[in-house]
Coordinates of C-alpha atoms in Angstrom, one line a residue:
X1 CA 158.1 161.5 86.8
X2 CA 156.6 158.1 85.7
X3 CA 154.8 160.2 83.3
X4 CA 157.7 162.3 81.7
X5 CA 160.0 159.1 81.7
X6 CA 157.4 157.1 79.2
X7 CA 157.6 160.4 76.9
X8 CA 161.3 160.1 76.7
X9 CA 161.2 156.3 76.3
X10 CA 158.3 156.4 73.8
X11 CA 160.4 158.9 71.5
X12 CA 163.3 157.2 72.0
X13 CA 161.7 153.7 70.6
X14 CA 160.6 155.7 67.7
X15 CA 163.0 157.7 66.6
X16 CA 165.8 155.4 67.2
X17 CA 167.4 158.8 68.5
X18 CA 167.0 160.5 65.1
X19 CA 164.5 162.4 67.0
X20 CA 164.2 164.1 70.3
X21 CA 161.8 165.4 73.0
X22 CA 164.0 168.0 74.5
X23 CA 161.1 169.8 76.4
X24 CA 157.7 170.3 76.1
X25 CA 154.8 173.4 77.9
X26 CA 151.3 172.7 78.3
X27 CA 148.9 175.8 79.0
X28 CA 148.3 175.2 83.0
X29 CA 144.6 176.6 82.4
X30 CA 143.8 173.4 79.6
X31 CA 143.3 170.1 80.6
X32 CA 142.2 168.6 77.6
X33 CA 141.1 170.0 74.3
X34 CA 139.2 169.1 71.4
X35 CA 140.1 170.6 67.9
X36 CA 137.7 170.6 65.1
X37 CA 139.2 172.8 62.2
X38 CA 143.2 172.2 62.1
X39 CA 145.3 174.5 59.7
X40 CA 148.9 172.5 59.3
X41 CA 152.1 175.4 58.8
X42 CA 155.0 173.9 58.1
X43 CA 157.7 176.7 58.0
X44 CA 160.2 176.0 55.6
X45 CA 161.5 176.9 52.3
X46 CA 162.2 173.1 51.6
X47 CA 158.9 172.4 49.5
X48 CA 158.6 168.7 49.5
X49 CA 159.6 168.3 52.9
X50 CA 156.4 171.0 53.7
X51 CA 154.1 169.0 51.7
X52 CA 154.7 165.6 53.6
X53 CA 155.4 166.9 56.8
X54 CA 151.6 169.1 56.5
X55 CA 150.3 165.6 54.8
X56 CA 151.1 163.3 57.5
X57 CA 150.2 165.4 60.3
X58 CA 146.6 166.2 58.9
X59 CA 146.3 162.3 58.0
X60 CA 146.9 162.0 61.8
X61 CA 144.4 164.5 62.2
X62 CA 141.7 163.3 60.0
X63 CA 141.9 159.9 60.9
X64 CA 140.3 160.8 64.5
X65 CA 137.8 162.8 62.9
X66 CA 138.9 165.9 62.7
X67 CA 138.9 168.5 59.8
X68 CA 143.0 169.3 58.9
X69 CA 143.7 171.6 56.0
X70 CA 147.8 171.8 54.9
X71 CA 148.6 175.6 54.4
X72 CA 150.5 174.6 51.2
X73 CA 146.8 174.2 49.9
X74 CA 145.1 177.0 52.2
X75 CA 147.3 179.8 52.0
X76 CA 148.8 181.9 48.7
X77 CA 152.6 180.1 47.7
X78 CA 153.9 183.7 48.4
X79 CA 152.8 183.7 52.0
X80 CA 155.5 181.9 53.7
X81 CA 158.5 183.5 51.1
X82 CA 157.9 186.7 52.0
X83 CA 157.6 188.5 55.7
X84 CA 154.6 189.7 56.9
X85 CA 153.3 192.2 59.0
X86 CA 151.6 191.9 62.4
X87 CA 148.4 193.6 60.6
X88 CA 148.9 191.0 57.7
X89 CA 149.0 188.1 60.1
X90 CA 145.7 189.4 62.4
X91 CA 143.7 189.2 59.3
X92 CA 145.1 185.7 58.8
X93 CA 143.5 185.1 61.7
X94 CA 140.5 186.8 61.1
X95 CA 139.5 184.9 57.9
X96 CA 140.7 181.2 59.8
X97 CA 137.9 182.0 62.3
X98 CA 135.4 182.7 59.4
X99 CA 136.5 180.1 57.4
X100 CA 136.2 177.9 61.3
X101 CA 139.3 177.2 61.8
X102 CA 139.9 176.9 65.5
X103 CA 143.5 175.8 65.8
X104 CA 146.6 176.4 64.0
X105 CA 150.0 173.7 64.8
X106 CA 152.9 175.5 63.4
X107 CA 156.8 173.7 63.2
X108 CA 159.3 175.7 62.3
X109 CA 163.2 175.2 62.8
X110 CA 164.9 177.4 65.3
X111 CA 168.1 176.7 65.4
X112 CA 171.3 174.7 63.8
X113 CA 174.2 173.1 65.7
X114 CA 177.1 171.5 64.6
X115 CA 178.9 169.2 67.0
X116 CA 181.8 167.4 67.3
X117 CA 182.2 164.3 69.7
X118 CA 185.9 162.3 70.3
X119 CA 185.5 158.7 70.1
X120 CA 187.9 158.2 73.2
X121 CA 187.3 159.7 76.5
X122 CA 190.2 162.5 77.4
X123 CA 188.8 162.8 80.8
X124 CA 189.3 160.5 82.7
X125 CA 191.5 160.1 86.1
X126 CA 194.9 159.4 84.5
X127 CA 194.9 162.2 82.8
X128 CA 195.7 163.7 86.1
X129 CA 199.1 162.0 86.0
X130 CA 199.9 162.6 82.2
X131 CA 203.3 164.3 81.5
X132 CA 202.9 167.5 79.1
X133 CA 205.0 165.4 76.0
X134 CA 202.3 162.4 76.9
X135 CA 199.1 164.8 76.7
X136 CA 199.9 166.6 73.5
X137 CA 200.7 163.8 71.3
X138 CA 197.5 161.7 72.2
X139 CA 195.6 164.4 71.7
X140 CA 197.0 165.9 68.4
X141 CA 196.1 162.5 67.1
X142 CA 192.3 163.2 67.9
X143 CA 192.8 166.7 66.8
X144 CA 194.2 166.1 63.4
X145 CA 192.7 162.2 62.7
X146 CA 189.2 162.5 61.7
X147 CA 188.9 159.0 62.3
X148 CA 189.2 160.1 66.2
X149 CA 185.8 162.1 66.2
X150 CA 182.2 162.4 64.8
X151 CA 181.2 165.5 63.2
X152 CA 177.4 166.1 63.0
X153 CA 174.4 168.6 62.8
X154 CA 171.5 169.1 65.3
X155 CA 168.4 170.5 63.9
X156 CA 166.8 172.6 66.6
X157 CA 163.0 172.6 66.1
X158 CA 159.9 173.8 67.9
X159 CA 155.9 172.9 67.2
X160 CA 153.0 174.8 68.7
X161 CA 149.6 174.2 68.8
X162 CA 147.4 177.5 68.7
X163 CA 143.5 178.4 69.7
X164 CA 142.3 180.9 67.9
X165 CA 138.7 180.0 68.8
X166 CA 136.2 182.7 68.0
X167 CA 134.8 182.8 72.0
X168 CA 137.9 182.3 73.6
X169 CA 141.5 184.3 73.7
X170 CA 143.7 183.6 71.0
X171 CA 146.3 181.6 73.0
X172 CA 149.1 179.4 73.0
X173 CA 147.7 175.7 74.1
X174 CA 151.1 173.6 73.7
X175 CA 154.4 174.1 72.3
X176 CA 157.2 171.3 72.7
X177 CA 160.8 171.7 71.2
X178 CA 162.4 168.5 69.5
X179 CA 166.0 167.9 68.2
X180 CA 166.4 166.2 65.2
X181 CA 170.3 165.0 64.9
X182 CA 172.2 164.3 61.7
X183 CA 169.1 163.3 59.3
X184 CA 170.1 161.1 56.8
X185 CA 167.2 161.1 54.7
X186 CA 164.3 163.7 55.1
X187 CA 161.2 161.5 54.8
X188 CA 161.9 158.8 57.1
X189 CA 162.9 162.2 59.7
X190 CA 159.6 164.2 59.1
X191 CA 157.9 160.5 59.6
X192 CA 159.5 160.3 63.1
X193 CA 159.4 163.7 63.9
X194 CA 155.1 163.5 63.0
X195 CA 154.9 160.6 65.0
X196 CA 157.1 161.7 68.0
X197 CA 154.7 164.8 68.0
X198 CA 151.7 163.1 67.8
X199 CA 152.7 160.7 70.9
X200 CA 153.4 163.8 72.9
X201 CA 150.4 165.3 71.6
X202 CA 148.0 162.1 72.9
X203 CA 150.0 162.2 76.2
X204 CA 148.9 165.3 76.9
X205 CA 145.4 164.8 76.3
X206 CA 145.1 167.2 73.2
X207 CA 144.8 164.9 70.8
X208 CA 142.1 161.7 71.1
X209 CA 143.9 158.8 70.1
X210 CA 144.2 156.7 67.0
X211 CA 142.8 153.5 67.8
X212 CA 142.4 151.8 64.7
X213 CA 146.4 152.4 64.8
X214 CA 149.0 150.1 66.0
X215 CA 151.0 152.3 68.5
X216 CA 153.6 151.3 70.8
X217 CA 152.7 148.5 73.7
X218 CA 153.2 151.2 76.9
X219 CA 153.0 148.5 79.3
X220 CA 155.9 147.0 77.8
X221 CA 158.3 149.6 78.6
X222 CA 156.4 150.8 82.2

């Protein structure tokens, strides 16, 4: 518990709730794991937000030591615009473990969600004792006023981190699914969202971490 509350807090103090942890899967078999080649997928027909998002997260990655390669650099620009077969995408892996590539992180977005919250609470107890004439004129005001409510988007994303080791099975190692709500600007998101992955990442013991990096004092928030 103590451990999955500092998760929470951690991405919290980062994000500054731009950013979410919703939940997050570790293989049971892996306890810790060591990468040495890492190939970077960002999946996403936005370009520039590719590029930094790959760029960051293989900084992260070669800062520690380890080899990163962005797929915007690795793989042909038609590659992620088209779809690809199941054959296509086994010799994909084929030529990473030639090439030594033994891990592949891939983000992608899975979902979008747009929600509306009221600024006042309807709920509440005295609602219990509001006449019908009462009820529908408050709430018409929330209804039609758009000062009354917040209207906003929630980005539903998911990030997995892939063996694809030449001795061992081609498995699935992590995979944690984070929410990014209403991004106002697109770098400073991707920079919280590589950070927020990262974190989980070194909490989970599959990453070594940075430390040559300032990082959050976790004592100060135990």
């Amino acid at each position: 518990m103590k451990h999955l509350c500092l998760l929470v807090l951690s991405s919290l103090l980062i994000s500054c709730f731009s950013t979410e942890l919703v939940e997050n899967w570790k293989n049971p078999d892996i306890e810790t794991y060591s990468p040495n080649k890492v190939l970077i997928v960002g999946l996403t027909p936005n370009i520039e937000a590719r590029k930094q998002f790959e760029k960051q997260l293989r900084d992260e990655y070669t800062s520690r030591g380890i080899e990163a390669i962005m797929s915007i650099d690795y793989l042909a620009p038609s590659f992620t615009s088209k779809k690809k077969t199941e054959q296509e995408l086994k010799a994909l892996e084929d030529s990473l473990v030639y090439n030594e590539f033994d891990t592949v992180i891939l983000s992608k977005v899975i979902g979008v969600e747009d929600k509306i919250v009221y600024k006042e609470n309807f709920n509440n107890e005295e609602s219990t004792y509001i006449k019908f004439k009462e009820d529908y004129l408050r709430y018409q005001d929330a209804y039609y006023n758009p000062e009354y409510y917040n209207e906003y988007t929630v980005y539903h994303t998911e990030t997995s981190l892939y063996c694809i080791c030449p001795t061992k099975d081609r498995e699935l190692i992590w995979k944690g699914f984070i929410d990014i709500t209403d991004p106002s600007s697109i770098s400073e998101t991707i920079n919280d969202y590589v950070k927020l992955v990262v974190i989980v990442l070194e909490e989970e013991q599959l990453i070594y971490p940075n430390i040559l990096e300032n990082r959050p004092n976790e004592d100060a928030i135990n």
